PDB file of N, CA and C in Angstrom:
ATOM      1  N   LYS A   1      15.385  14.596  12.973  1.00 77.00           N
ATOM      2  CA  LYS A   1      14.220  15.212  13.593  1.00 77.00           C
ATOM      3  C   LYS A   1      13.085  15.412  12.581  1.00 77.00           C
ATOM      4  N   SER A   2      13.410  15.871  11.378  1.00 82.00           N
ATOM      5  CA  SER A   2      12.362  16.072  10.373  1.00 82.00           C
ATOM      6  C   SER A   2      11.748  14.745   9.938  1.00 82.00           C
ATOM      7  N   LEU A   3      12.541  13.665   9.970  1.00 85.00           N
ATOM      8  CA  LEU A   3      12.011  12.346   9.642  1.00 85.00           C
ATOM      9  C   LEU A   3      10.971  11.920  10.675  1.00 85.00           C
ATOM     10  N   VAL A   4      11.249  12.163  11.937  1.00 89.00           N
ATOM     11  CA  VAL A   4      10.307  11.806  13.003  1.00 89.00           C
ATOM     12  C   VAL A   4       9.019  12.614  12.869  1.00 89.00           C
ATOM     13  N   ILE A   5       9.144  13.884  12.548  1.00 90.00           N
ATOM     14  CA  ILE A   5       7.963  14.737  12.372  1.00 90.00           C
ATOM     15  C   ILE A   5       7.144  14.252  11.170  1.00 90.00           C
ATOM     16  N   SER A   6       7.812  13.954  10.061  1.00 85.00           N
ATOM     17  CA  SER A   6       7.105  13.476   8.873  1.00 85.00           C
ATOM     18  C   SER A   6       6.394  12.153   9.135  1.00 85.00           C
ATOM     19  N   LEU A   7       7.085  11.241   9.793  1.00 85.00           N
ATOM     20  CA  LEU A   7       6.468   9.959  10.113  1.00 85.00           C
ATOM     21  C   LEU A   7       5.304  10.118  11.081  1.00 85.00           C
ATOM     22  N   SER A   8       5.441  11.026  12.029  1.00 88.00           N
ATOM     23  CA  SER A   8       4.354  11.267  12.986  1.00 88.00           C
ATOM     24  C   SER A   8       3.115  11.809  12.279  1.00 88.00           C
ATOM     25  N   ILE A   9       3.309  12.740  11.376  1.00 88.00           N
ATOM     26  CA  ILE A   9       2.180  13.290  10.618  1.00 88.00           C
ATOM     27  C   ILE A   9       1.517  12.187   9.795  1.00 88.00           C
ATOM     28  N   PHE A  10       2.328  11.329   9.160  1.00 82.00           N
ATOM     29  CA  PHE A  10       1.771  10.237   8.372  1.00 82.00           C
ATOM     30  C   PHE A  10       1.001   9.262   9.248  1.00 82.00           C
ATOM     31  N   VAL A  11       1.570   8.906  10.381  1.00 86.00           N
ATOM     32  CA  VAL A  11       0.932   7.944  11.287  1.00 86.00           C
ATOM     33  C   VAL A  11      -0.386   8.500  11.828  1.00 86.00           C
ATOM     34  N   ILE A  12      -0.444   9.778  12.094  1.00 88.00           N
ATOM     35  CA  ILE A  12      -1.671  10.385  12.604  1.00 88.00           C
ATOM     36  C   ILE A  12      -2.701  10.563  11.484  1.00 88.00           C
ATOM     37  N   SER A  13      -2.238  10.893  10.287  1.00 85.00           N
ATOM     38  CA  SER A  13      -3.181  11.173   9.199  1.00 85.00           C
ATOM     39  C   SER A  13      -3.915   9.931   8.709  1.00 85.00           C
ATOM     40  N   CYS A  14      -3.322   8.769   8.807  1.00 80.00           N
ATOM     41  CA  CYS A  14      -4.001   7.549   8.344  1.00 80.00           C
ATOM     42  C   CYS A  14      -5.270   7.261   9.142  1.00 80.00           C
ATOM     43  N   PRO A  15      -5.222   7.182  10.474  1.00 84.00           N
ATOM     44  CA  PRO A  15      -6.468   6.947  11.220  1.00 84.00           C
ATOM     45  C   PRO A  15      -7.468   8.091  11.082  1.00 84.00           C
ATOM     46  N   VAL A  16      -6.977   9.317  10.978  1.00 86.00           N
ATOM     47  CA  VAL A  16      -7.878  10.456  10.801  1.00 86.00           C
ATOM     48  C   VAL A  16      -8.606  10.330   9.466  1.00 86.00           C
ATOM     49  N   GLY A  17      -7.893   9.935   8.411  1.00 81.00           N
ATOM     50  CA  GLY A  17      -8.524   9.729   7.106  1.00 81.00           C
ATOM     51  C   GLY A  17      -9.557   8.620   7.131  1.00 81.00           C
ATOM     52  N   ILE A  18      -9.268   7.561   7.867  1.00 81.00           N
ATOM     53  CA  ILE A  18     -10.233   6.467   8.003  1.00 81.00           C
ATOM     54  C   ILE A  18     -11.486   6.956   8.718  1.00 81.00           C
ATOM     55  N   CYS A  19     -11.310   7.724   9.783  1.00 83.00           N
ATOM     56  CA  CYS A  19     -12.466   8.262  10.518  1.00 83.00           C
ATOM     57  C   CYS A  19     -13.296   9.195   9.641  1.00 83.00           C
ATOM     58  N   ILE A  20     -12.647  10.031   8.873  1.00 81.00           N
ATOM     59  CA  ILE A  20     -13.369  10.928   7.967  1.00 81.00           C
ATOM     60  C   ILE A  20     -14.154  10.108   6.948  1.00 81.00           C
ATOM     61  N   GLY A  21     -13.540   9.060   6.402  1.00 78.00           N
ATOM     62  CA  GLY A  21     -14.226   8.197   5.457  1.00 78.00           C
ATOM     63  C   GLY A  21     -15.446   7.528   6.068  1.00 78.00           C
ATOM     64  N   MET A  22     -15.323   7.073   7.306  1.00 80.00           N
ATOM     65  CA  MET A  22     -16.457   6.441   7.984  1.00 80.00           C
ATOM     66  C   MET A  22     -17.580   7.445   8.222  1.00 80.00           C
ATOM     67  N   LEU A  23     -17.229   8.670   8.599  1.00 81.00           N
ATOM     68  CA  LEU A  23     -18.245   9.708   8.810  1.00 81.00           C
ATOM     69  C   LEU A  23     -18.950  10.062   7.499  1.00 81.00           C
ATOM     70  N   VAL A  24     -18.192  10.140   6.423  1.00 76.00           N
ATOM     71  CA  VAL A  24     -18.779  10.461   5.119  1.00 76.00           C
ATOM     72  C   VAL A  24     -19.788   9.387   4.719  1.00 76.00           C
ATOM     73  N   VAL A  25     -19.417   8.127   4.889  1.00 76.00           N
ATOM     74  CA  VAL A  25     -20.303   7.032   4.503  1.00 76.00           C
ATOM     75  C   VAL A  25     -21.579   7.029   5.343  1.00 76.00           C
ATOM     76  N   GLN A  26     -21.475   7.363   6.618  1.00 79.00           N
ATOM     77  CA  GLN A  26     -22.634   7.320   7.501  1.00 79.00           C
ATOM     78  C   GLN A  26     -23.583   8.503   7.331  1.00 79.00           C
ATOM     79  N   HIS A  27     -23.075   9.669   6.960  1.00 78.00           N
ATOM     80  CA  HIS A  27     -23.886  10.874   7.032  1.00 78.00           C
ATOM     81  C   HIS A  27     -24.322  11.462   5.693  1.00 78.00           C
ATOM     82  N   PHE A  28     -23.989  10.840   4.588  1.00 76.00           N
ATOM     83  CA  PHE A  28     -24.385  11.384   3.296  1.00 76.00           C
ATOM     84  C   PHE A  28     -25.379  10.454   2.606  1.00 76.00           C
ATOM     85  N   THR A  29     -26.229  11.042   1.762  1.00 75.00           N
ATOM     86  CA  THR A  29     -27.159  10.245   0.961  1.00 75.00           C
ATOM     87  C   THR A  29     -26.395   9.568  -0.173  1.00 75.00           C
ATOM     88  N   ASP A  30     -27.070   8.681  -0.887  1.00 77.00           N
ATOM     89  CA  ASP A  30     -26.407   7.928  -1.952  1.00 77.00           C
ATOM     90  C   ASP A  30     -25.842   8.827  -3.041  1.00 77.00           C
ATOM     91  N   VAL A  31     -26.602   9.828  -3.457  1.00 78.00           N
ATOM     92  CA  VAL A  31     -26.146  10.712  -4.537  1.00 78.00           C
ATOM     93  C   VAL A  31     -24.959  11.549  -4.074  1.00 78.00           C
ATOM     94  N   THR A  32     -25.076  12.116  -2.892  1.00 79.00           N
ATOM     95  CA  THR A  32     -23.987  12.930  -2.358  1.00 79.00           C
ATOM     96  C   THR A  32     -22.767  12.073  -2.074  1.00 79.00           C
ATOM     97  N   LEU A  33     -22.997  10.879  -1.546  1.00 78.00           N
ATOM     98  CA  LEU A  33     -21.892   9.973  -1.258  1.00 78.00           C
ATOM     99  C   LEU A  33     -21.137   9.617  -2.532  1.00 78.00           C
ATOM    100  N   THR A  34     -21.858   9.386  -3.609  1.00 81.00           N
ATOM    101  CA  THR A  34     -21.217   9.076  -4.885  1.00 81.00           C
ATOM    102  C   THR A  34     -20.339  10.236  -5.341  1.00 81.00           C
ATOM    103  N   LYS A  35     -20.824  11.447  -5.190  1.00 82.00           N
ATOM    104  CA  LYS A  35     -20.039  12.628  -5.592  1.00 82.00           C
ATOM    105  C   LYS A  35     -18.806  12.798  -4.709  1.00 82.00           C
ATOM    106  N   VAL A  36     -18.981  12.606  -3.409  1.00 79.00           N
ATOM    107  CA  VAL A  36     -17.853  12.750  -2.484  1.00 79.00           C
ATOM    108  C   VAL A  36     -16.796  11.692  -2.767  1.00 79.00           C
ATOM    109  N   VAL A  37     -17.227  10.449  -2.964  1.00 79.00           N
ATOM    110  CA  VAL A  37     -16.284   9.366  -3.270  1.00 79.00           C
ATOM    111  C   VAL A  37     -15.570   9.649  -4.584  1.00 79.00           C
ATOM    112  N   PHE A  38     -16.293  10.173  -5.566  1.00 82.00           N
ATOM    113  CA  PHE A  38     -15.686  10.516  -6.855  1.00 82.00           C
ATOM    114  C   PHE A  38     -14.572  11.551  -6.670  1.00 82.00           C
ATOM    115  N   VAL A  39     -14.849  12.595  -5.901  1.00 84.00           N
ATOM    116  CA  VAL A  39     -13.843  13.646  -5.676  1.00 84.00           C
ATOM    117  C   VAL A  39     -12.637  13.090  -4.921  1.00 84.00           C
ATOM    118  N   LEU A  40     -12.887  12.285  -3.889  1.00 80.00           N
ATOM    119  CA  LEU A  40     -11.781  11.730  -3.110  1.00 80.00           C
ATOM    120  C   LEU A  40     -10.935  10.767  -3.941  1.00 80.00           C
ATOM    121  N   LYS A  41     -11.569   9.969  -4.791  1.00 83.00           N
ATOM    122  CA  LYS A  41     -10.812   9.074  -5.666  1.00 83.00           C
ATOM    123  C   LYS A  41     -10.009   9.867  -6.695  1.00 83.00           C
ATOM    124  N   ALA A  42     -10.573  10.956  -7.179  1.00 86.00           N
ATOM    125  CA  ALA A  42      -9.849  11.805  -8.131  1.00 86.00           C
ATOM    126  C   ALA A  42      -8.609  12.411  -7.475  1.00 86.00           C
ATOM    127  N   LEU A  43      -8.748  12.862  -6.237  1.00 86.00           N
ATOM    128  CA  LEU A  43      -7.590  13.407  -5.512  1.00 86.00           C
ATOM    129  C   LEU A  43      -6.528  12.337  -5.284  1.00 86.00           C
ATOM    130  N   ALA A  44      -6.972  11.135  -4.897  1.00 84.00           N
ATOM    131  CA  ALA A  44      -6.022  10.049  -4.671  1.00 84.00           C
ATOM    132  C   ALA A  44      -5.313   9.661  -5.960  1.00 84.00           C
ATOM    133  N   THR A  45      -6.052   9.618  -7.060  1.00 84.00           N
ATOM    134  CA  THR A  45      -5.455   9.272  -8.343  1.00 84.00           C
ATOM    135  C   THR A  45      -4.461  10.343  -8.786  1.00 84.00           C
ATOM    136  N   GLY A  46      -4.826  11.593  -8.606  1.00 85.00           N
ATOM    137  CA  GLY A  46      -3.913  12.687  -8.956  1.00 85.00           C
ATOM    138  C   GLY A  46      -2.633  12.632  -8.147  1.00 85.00           C
ATOM    139  N   THR A  47      -2.748  12.326  -6.870  1.00 83.00           N
ATOM    140  CA  THR A  47      -1.560  12.202  -6.019  1.00 83.00           C
ATOM    141  C   THR A  47      -0.698  11.047  -6.488  1.00 83.00           C
ATOM    142  N   PHE A  48      -1.336   9.914  -6.810  1.00 83.00           N
ATOM    143  CA  PHE A  48      -0.599   8.745  -7.292  1.00 83.00           C
ATOM    144  C   PHE A  48       0.144   9.062  -8.588  1.00 83.00           C
ATOM    145  N   VAL A  49      -0.524   9.711  -9.520  1.00 82.00           N
ATOM    146  CA  VAL A  49       0.102  10.044 -10.801  1.00 82.00           C
ATOM    147  C   VAL A  49       1.250  11.020 -10.597  1.00 82.00           C
ATOM    148  N   GLN A  50       1.058  12.009  -9.731  1.00 83.00           N
ATOM    149  CA  GLN A  50       2.111  12.994  -9.465  1.00 83.00           C
ATOM    150  C   GLN A  50       3.341  12.331  -8.863  1.00 83.00           C
ATOM    151  N   VAL A  51       3.142  11.490  -7.876  1.00 82.00           N
ATOM    152  CA  VAL A  51       4.274  10.812  -7.242  1.00 82.00           C
ATOM    153  C   VAL A  51       4.954   9.876  -8.229  1.00 82.00           C
ATOM    154  N   THR A  52       4.162   9.142  -8.985  1.00 81.00           N
ATOM    155  CA  THR A  52       4.731   8.178  -9.930  1.00 81.00           C
ATOM    156  C   THR A  52       5.580   8.850 -10.987  1.00 81.00           C
ATOM    157  N   PHE A  53       5.024   9.851 -11.660  1.00 79.00           N
ATOM    158  CA  PHE A  53       5.716  10.407 -12.810  1.00 79.00           C
ATOM    159  C   PHE A  53       6.695  11.527 -12.484  1.00 79.00           C
ATOM    160  N   LEU A  54       6.461  12.269 -11.424  1.00 78.00           N
ATOM    161  CA  LEU A  54       7.370  13.368 -11.118  1.00 78.00           C
ATOM    162  C   LEU A  54       8.454  12.990 -10.117  1.00 78.00           C
ATOM    163  N   GLU A  55       8.158  12.066  -9.215  1.00 80.00           N
ATOM    164  CA  GLU A  55       9.135  11.763  -8.174  1.00 80.00           C
ATOM    165  C   GLU A  55       9.815  10.414  -8.345  1.00 80.00           C
ATOM    166  N   ILE A  56       9.248   9.524  -9.148  1.00 78.00           N
ATOM    167  CA  ILE A  56       9.870   8.216  -9.325  1.00 78.00           C
ATOM    168  C   ILE A  56      10.404   8.052 -10.740  1.00 78.00           C
ATOM    169  N   VAL A  57       9.560   8.258 -11.738  1.00 79.00           N
ATOM    170  CA  VAL A  57       9.966   8.003 -13.123  1.00 79.00           C
ATOM    171  C   VAL A  57      10.934   9.074 -13.627  1.00 79.00           C
ATOM    172  N   ALA A  58      10.665  10.335 -13.339  1.00 78.00           N
ATOM    173  CA  ALA A  58      11.522  11.418 -13.853  1.00 78.00           C
ATOM    174  C   ALA A  58      12.978  11.283 -13.415  1.00 78.00           C
ATOM    175  N   PRO A  59      13.264  11.033 -12.127  1.00 79.00           N
ATOM    176  CA  PRO A  59      14.674  10.849 -11.754  1.00 79.00           C
ATOM    177  C   PRO A  59      15.328   9.640 -12.426  1.00 79.00           C
ATOM    178  N   GLU A  60      14.555   8.607 -12.696  1.00 77.00           N
ATOM    179  CA  GLU A  60      15.108   7.431 -13.378  1.00 77.00           C
ATOM    180  C   GLU A  60      15.576   7.779 -14.783  1.00 77.00           C
ATOM    181  N   PHE A  61      14.861   8.653 -15.457  1.00 77.00           N
ATOM    182  CA  PHE A  61      15.240   9.024 -16.809  1.00 77.00           C
ATOM    183  C   PHE A  61      16.305  10.122 -16.841  1.00 77.00           C
ATOM    184  N   SER A  62      16.637  10.676 -15.695  1.00 78.00           N
ATOM    185  CA  SER A  62      17.668  11.721 -15.668  1.00 78.00           C
ATOM    186  C   SER A  62      19.080  11.141 -15.648  1.00 78.00           C
ATOM    187  N   HIS A  63      19.232   9.865 -15.339  1.00 73.00           N
ATOM    188  CA  HIS A  63      20.547   9.222 -15.341  1.00 73.00           C
ATOM    189  C   HIS A  63      20.914   8.831 -16.770  1.00 73.00           C
ATOM    190  N   ARG A  64      21.927   9.446 -17.304  1.00 71.00           N
ATOM    191  CA  ARG A  64      22.283   9.242 -18.712  1.00 71.00           C
ATOM    192  C   ARG A  64      23.145   7.985 -18.935  1.00 71.00           C
ATOM    193  N   HIS A  65      23.741   7.448 -17.880  1.00 68.00           N
ATOM    194  CA  HIS A  65      24.655   6.331 -18.074  1.00 68.00           C
ATOM    195  C   HIS A  65      23.934   4.996 -18.282  1.00 68.00           C
ATOM    196  N   ILE A  66      22.642   4.953 -18.055  1.00 70.00           N
ATOM    197  CA  ILE A  66      21.870   3.727 -18.271  1.00 70.00           C
ATOM    198  C   ILE A  66      21.036   3.901 -19.531  1.00 70.00           C
ATOM    199  N   ASN A  67      20.838   2.822 -20.264  1.00 80.00           N
ATOM    200  CA  ASN A  67      20.155   2.845 -21.550  1.00 80.00           C
ATOM    201  C   ASN A  67      18.734   3.413 -21.419  1.00 80.00           C
ATOM    202  N   GLN A  68      18.509   4.566 -22.018  1.00 80.00           N
ATOM    203  CA  GLN A  68      17.207   5.227 -21.958  1.00 80.00           C
ATOM    204  C   GLN A  68      16.151   4.458 -22.750  1.00 80.00           C
ATOM    205  N   LEU A  69      16.544   3.862 -23.853  1.00 83.00           N
ATOM    206  CA  LEU A  69      15.598   3.107 -24.669  1.00 83.00           C
ATOM    207  C   LEU A  69      15.051   1.906 -23.898  1.00 83.00           C
ATOM    208  N   TYR A  70      15.918   1.226 -23.159  1.00 84.00           N
ATOM    209  CA  TYR A  70      15.493   0.089 -22.344  1.00 84.00           C
ATOM    210  C   TYR A  70      14.496   0.537 -21.281  1.00 84.00           C
ATOM    211  N   LYS A  71      14.775   1.647 -20.622  1.00 82.00           N
ATOM    212  CA  LYS A  71      13.865   2.166 -19.593  1.00 82.00           C
ATOM    213  C   LYS A  71      12.502   2.522 -20.190  1.00 82.00           C
ATOM    214  N   MET A  72      12.511   3.172 -21.346  1.00 84.00           N
ATOM    215  CA  MET A  72      11.251   3.549 -21.984  1.00 84.00           C
ATOM    216  C   MET A  72      10.473   2.302 -22.415  1.00 84.00           C
ATOM    217  N   ALA A  73      11.183   1.310 -22.906  1.00 87.00           N
ATOM    218  CA  ALA A  73      10.524   0.065 -23.315  1.00 87.00           C
ATOM    219  C   ALA A  73       9.884  -0.627 -22.112  1.00 87.00           C
ATOM    220  N   MET A  74      10.572  -0.676 -20.992  1.00 86.00           N
ATOM    221  CA  MET A  74      10.024  -1.313 -19.792  1.00 86.00           C
ATOM    222  C   MET A  74       8.836  -0.522 -19.235  1.00 86.00           C
ATOM    223  N   LEU A  75       8.906   0.792 -19.266  1.00 84.00           N
ATOM    224  CA  LEU A  75       7.789   1.626 -18.819  1.00 84.00           C
ATOM    225  C   LEU A  75       6.573   1.392 -19.717  1.00 84.00           C
ATOM    226  N   THR A  76       6.796   1.371 -21.022  1.00 88.00           N
ATOM    227  CA  THR A  76       5.709   1.121 -21.963  1.00 88.00           C
ATOM    228  C   THR A  76       5.132  -0.279 -21.774  1.00 88.00           C
ATOM    229  N   PHE A  77       5.992  -1.268 -21.590  1.00 91.00           N
ATOM    230  CA  PHE A  77       5.532  -2.633 -21.359  1.00 91.00           C
ATOM    231  C   PHE A  77       4.664  -2.707 -20.101  1.00 91.00           C
ATOM    232  N   GLY A  78       5.083  -2.068 -19.026  1.00 87.00           N
ATOM    233  CA  GLY A  78       4.303  -2.072 -17.791  1.00 87.00           C
ATOM    234  C   GLY A  78       2.942  -1.427 -17.959  1.00 87.00           C
ATOM    235  N   LEU A  79       2.903  -0.293 -18.646  1.00 86.00           N
ATOM    236  CA  LEU A  79       1.630   0.382 -18.885  1.00 86.00           C
ATOM    237  C   LEU A  79       0.697  -0.470 -19.746  1.00 86.00           C
ATOM    238  N   ILE A  80       1.239  -1.093 -20.780  1.00 88.00           N
ATOM    239  CA  ILE A  80       0.421  -1.948 -21.643  1.00 88.00           C
ATOM    240  C   ILE A  80      -0.071  -3.172 -20.872  1.00 88.00           C
ATOM    241  N   PHE A  81       0.796  -3.773 -20.057  1.00 88.00           N
ATOM    242  CA  PHE A  81       0.426  -4.953 -19.282  1.00 88.00           C
ATOM    243  C   PHE A  81      -0.716  -4.643 -18.317  1.00 88.00           C
ATOM    244  N   ILE A  82      -0.602  -3.554 -17.569  1.00 84.00           N
ATOM    245  CA  ILE A  82      -1.665  -3.169 -16.631  1.00 84.00           C
ATOM    246  C   ILE A  82      -2.941  -2.824 -17.394  1.00 84.00           C
ATOM    247  N   SER A  83      -2.815  -2.156 -18.533  1.00 85.00           N
ATOM    248  CA  SER A  83      -3.992  -1.819 -19.343  1.00 85.00           C
ATOM    249  C   SER A  83      -4.695  -3.069 -19.839  1.00 85.00           C
ATOM    250  N   LEU A  84      -3.939  -4.075 -20.246  1.00 84.00           N
ATOM    251  CA  LEU A  84      -4.544  -5.331 -20.699  1.00 84.00           C
ATOM    252  C   LEU A  84      -5.266  -6.042 -19.558  1.00 84.00           C
ATOM    253  N   ILE A  85      -4.695  -6.016 -18.383  1.00 80.00           N
ATOM    254  CA  ILE A  85      -5.367  -6.623 -17.231  1.00 80.00           C
ATOM    255  C   ILE A  85      -6.680  -5.902 -16.960  1.00 80.00           C
ATOM    256  N   MET A  86      -6.646  -4.578 -16.936  1.00 78.00           N
ATOM    257  CA  MET A  86      -7.870  -3.811 -16.680  1.00 78.00           C
ATOM    258  C   MET A  86      -8.896  -4.036 -17.781  1.00 78.00           C
ATOM    259  N   TYR A  87      -8.447  -4.095 -19.021  1.00 80.00           N
ATOM    260  CA  TYR A  87      -9.347  -4.342 -20.146  1.00 80.00           C
ATOM    261  C   TYR A  87      -9.986  -5.724 -20.032  1.00 80.00           C
ATOM    262  N   SER A  88      -9.190  -6.720 -19.677  1.00 77.00           N
ATOM    263  CA  SER A  88      -9.718  -8.083 -19.577  1.00 77.00           C
ATOM    264  C   SER A  88     -10.747  -8.205 -18.458  1.00 77.00           C
ATOM    265  N   ILE A  89     -10.602  -7.444 -17.408  1.00 71.00           N
ATOM    266  CA  ILE A  89     -11.579  -7.475 -16.322  1.00 71.00           C
ATOM    267  C   ILE A  89     -12.939  -7.005 -16.824  1.00 71.00           C
ATOM    268  N   HIS A  90     -12.937  -5.977 -17.662  1.00 73.00           N
ATOM    269  CA  HIS A  90     -14.202  -5.423 -18.145  1.00 73.00           C
ATOM    270  C   HIS A  90     -14.778  -6.194 -19.344  1.00 73.00           C
ATOM    271  N   VAL A  91     -13.928  -6.802 -20.151  1.00 72.00           N
ATOM    272  CA  VAL A  91     -14.405  -7.515 -21.326  1.00 72.00           C
ATOM    273  C   VAL A  91     -14.797  -8.956 -20.993  1.00 72.00           C
ATOM    274  N   PHE A  92     -14.027  -9.602 -20.109  1.00 67.00           N
ATOM    275  CA  PHE A  92     -14.284 -10.997 -19.748  1.00 67.00           C
ATOM    276  C   PHE A  92     -14.580 -11.128 -18.256  1.00 67.00           C
ATOM    277  N   PRO A  93     -15.645 -10.522 -17.771  1.00 63.00           N
ATOM    278  CA  PRO A  93     -15.896 -10.560 -16.318  1.00 63.00           C
ATOM    279  C   PRO A  93     -16.315 -11.931 -15.805  1.00 63.00           C
ATOM    280  N   SER A  94     -16.659 -12.861 -16.688  1.00 62.00           N
ATOM    281  CA  SER A  94     -17.139 -14.153 -16.232  1.00 62.00           C
ATOM    282  C   SER A  94     -16.023 -15.174 -16.015  1.00 62.00           C
ATOM    283  N   THR A  95     -14.795 -14.868 -16.407  1.00 62.00           N
ATOM    284  CA  THR A  95     -13.714 -15.831 -16.235  1.00 62.00           C
ATOM    285  C   THR A  95     -13.306 -15.919 -14.770  1.00 62.00           C
ATOM    286  N   ASP A  96     -12.777 -17.053 -14.381  1.00 65.00           N
ATOM    287  CA  ASP A  96     -12.375 -17.272 -12.989  1.00 65.00           C
ATOM    288  C   ASP A  96     -11.271 -16.306 -12.565  1.00 65.00           C
ATOM    289  N   PHE A  97     -10.318 -16.044 -13.484  1.00 62.00           N
ATOM    290  CA  PHE A  97      -9.233 -15.128 -13.154  1.00 62.00           C
ATOM    291  C   PHE A  97      -9.780 -13.751 -12.814  1.00 62.00           C
ATOM    292  N   CYS A  98     -10.688 -13.259 -13.647  1.00 61.00           N
ATOM    293  CA  CYS A  98     -11.251 -11.933 -13.419  1.00 61.00           C
ATOM    294  C   CYS A  98     -12.092 -11.907 -12.153  1.00 61.00           C
ATOM    295  N   LYS A  99     -12.859 -12.973 -11.909  1.00 65.00           N
ATOM    296  CA  LYS A  99     -13.665 -13.018 -10.688  1.00 65.00           C
ATOM    297  C   LYS A  99     -12.787 -12.958  -9.452  1.00 65.00           C
ATOM    298  N   SER A 100     -11.728 -13.757  -9.435  1.00 69.00           N
ATOM    299  CA  SER A 100     -10.862 -13.761  -8.259  1.00 69.00           C
ATOM    300  C   SER A 100     -10.126 -12.436  -8.120  1.00 69.00           C
ATOM    301  N   LEU A 101      -9.716 -11.833  -9.238  1.00 66.00           N
ATOM    302  CA  LEU A 101      -9.036 -10.543  -9.183  1.00 66.00           C
ATOM    303  C   LEU A 101      -9.967  -9.464  -8.659  1.00 66.00           C
ATOM    304  N   ILE A 102     -11.205  -9.448  -9.165  1.00 66.00           N
ATOM    305  CA  ILE A 102     -12.180  -8.457  -8.702  1.00 66.00           C
ATOM    306  C   ILE A 102     -12.489  -8.657  -7.226  1.00 66.00           C
ATOM    307  N   GLN A 103     -12.654  -9.904  -6.788  1.00 68.00           N
ATOM    308  CA  GLN A 103     -12.932 -10.167  -5.381  1.00 68.00           C
ATOM    309  C   GLN A 103     -11.792  -9.717  -4.492  1.00 68.00           C
ATOM    310  N   ASN A 104     -10.550  -9.946  -4.931  1.00 70.00           N
ATOM    311  CA  ASN A 104      -9.395  -9.502  -4.151  1.00 70.00           C
ATOM    312  C   ASN A 104      -9.328  -7.987  -4.077  1.00 70.00           C
ATOM    313  N   VAL A 105      -9.619  -7.324  -5.188  1.00 67.00           N
ATOM    314  CA  VAL A 105      -9.566  -5.866  -5.219  1.00 67.00           C
ATOM    315  C   VAL A 105     -10.654  -5.289  -4.323  1.00 67.00           C
ATOM    316  N   VAL A 106     -11.869  -5.844  -4.411  1.00 66.00           N
ATOM    317  CA  VAL A 106     -12.963  -5.359  -3.585  1.00 66.00           C
ATOM    318  C   VAL A 106     -12.680  -5.614  -2.111  1.00 66.00           C
ATOM    319  N   ALA A 107     -12.119  -6.780  -1.798  1.00 66.00           N
ATOM    320  CA  ALA A 107     -11.799  -7.100  -0.415  1.00 66.00           C
ATOM    321  C   ALA A 107     -10.730  -6.172   0.147  1.00 66.00           C
ATOM    322  N   ASN A 108      -9.809  -5.729  -0.712  1.00 65.00           N
ATOM    323  CA  ASN A 108      -8.737  -4.824  -0.260  1.00 65.00           C
ATOM    324  C   ASN A 108      -9.062  -3.371  -0.467  1.00 65.00           C
ATOM    325  N   GLU A 109     -10.264  -3.077  -0.999  1.00 58.00           N
ATOM    326  CA  GLU A 109     -10.755  -1.708  -1.162  1.00 58.00           C
ATOM    327  C   GLU A 109      -9.863  -0.852  -2.041  1.00 58.00           C
ATOM    328  N   GLY A 110      -9.481  -1.329  -3.182  1.00 53.00           N
ATOM    329  CA  GLY A 110      -8.711  -0.456  -4.053  1.00 53.00           C
ATOM    330  C   GLY A 110      -8.231  -1.106  -5.313  1.00 53.00           C
ATOM    331  N   LEU A 111      -7.964  -0.284  -6.279  1.00 49.00           N
ATOM    332  CA  LEU A 111      -7.356  -0.709  -7.520  1.00 49.00           C
ATOM    333  C   LEU A 111      -6.692   0.487  -8.146  1.00 49.00           C
TER     334      LEU A 111
END
């Protein structure tokens, strides 16, 4: 029963969030819109970081029977890999790879 309630809240909140976003874009000036988008992106990023590090990564490191050094190395490798991709987008924006990556990100509205 709680699963159905949780899923129902999630299913309802997605379209409501889209409608709120559309209203914000239509009714705010450029300066205000920039501030509102900044705050909403900050909230989304904070939620992502909280879920990633407290609910996914932390339980993985609590299991002592698996090599902790290997897990830390893979986590570090992933962070460095994503950082290099983001760095390359800003340093080499004229390359075809970066252009296609930026176009895909813009088309999907997120990064």
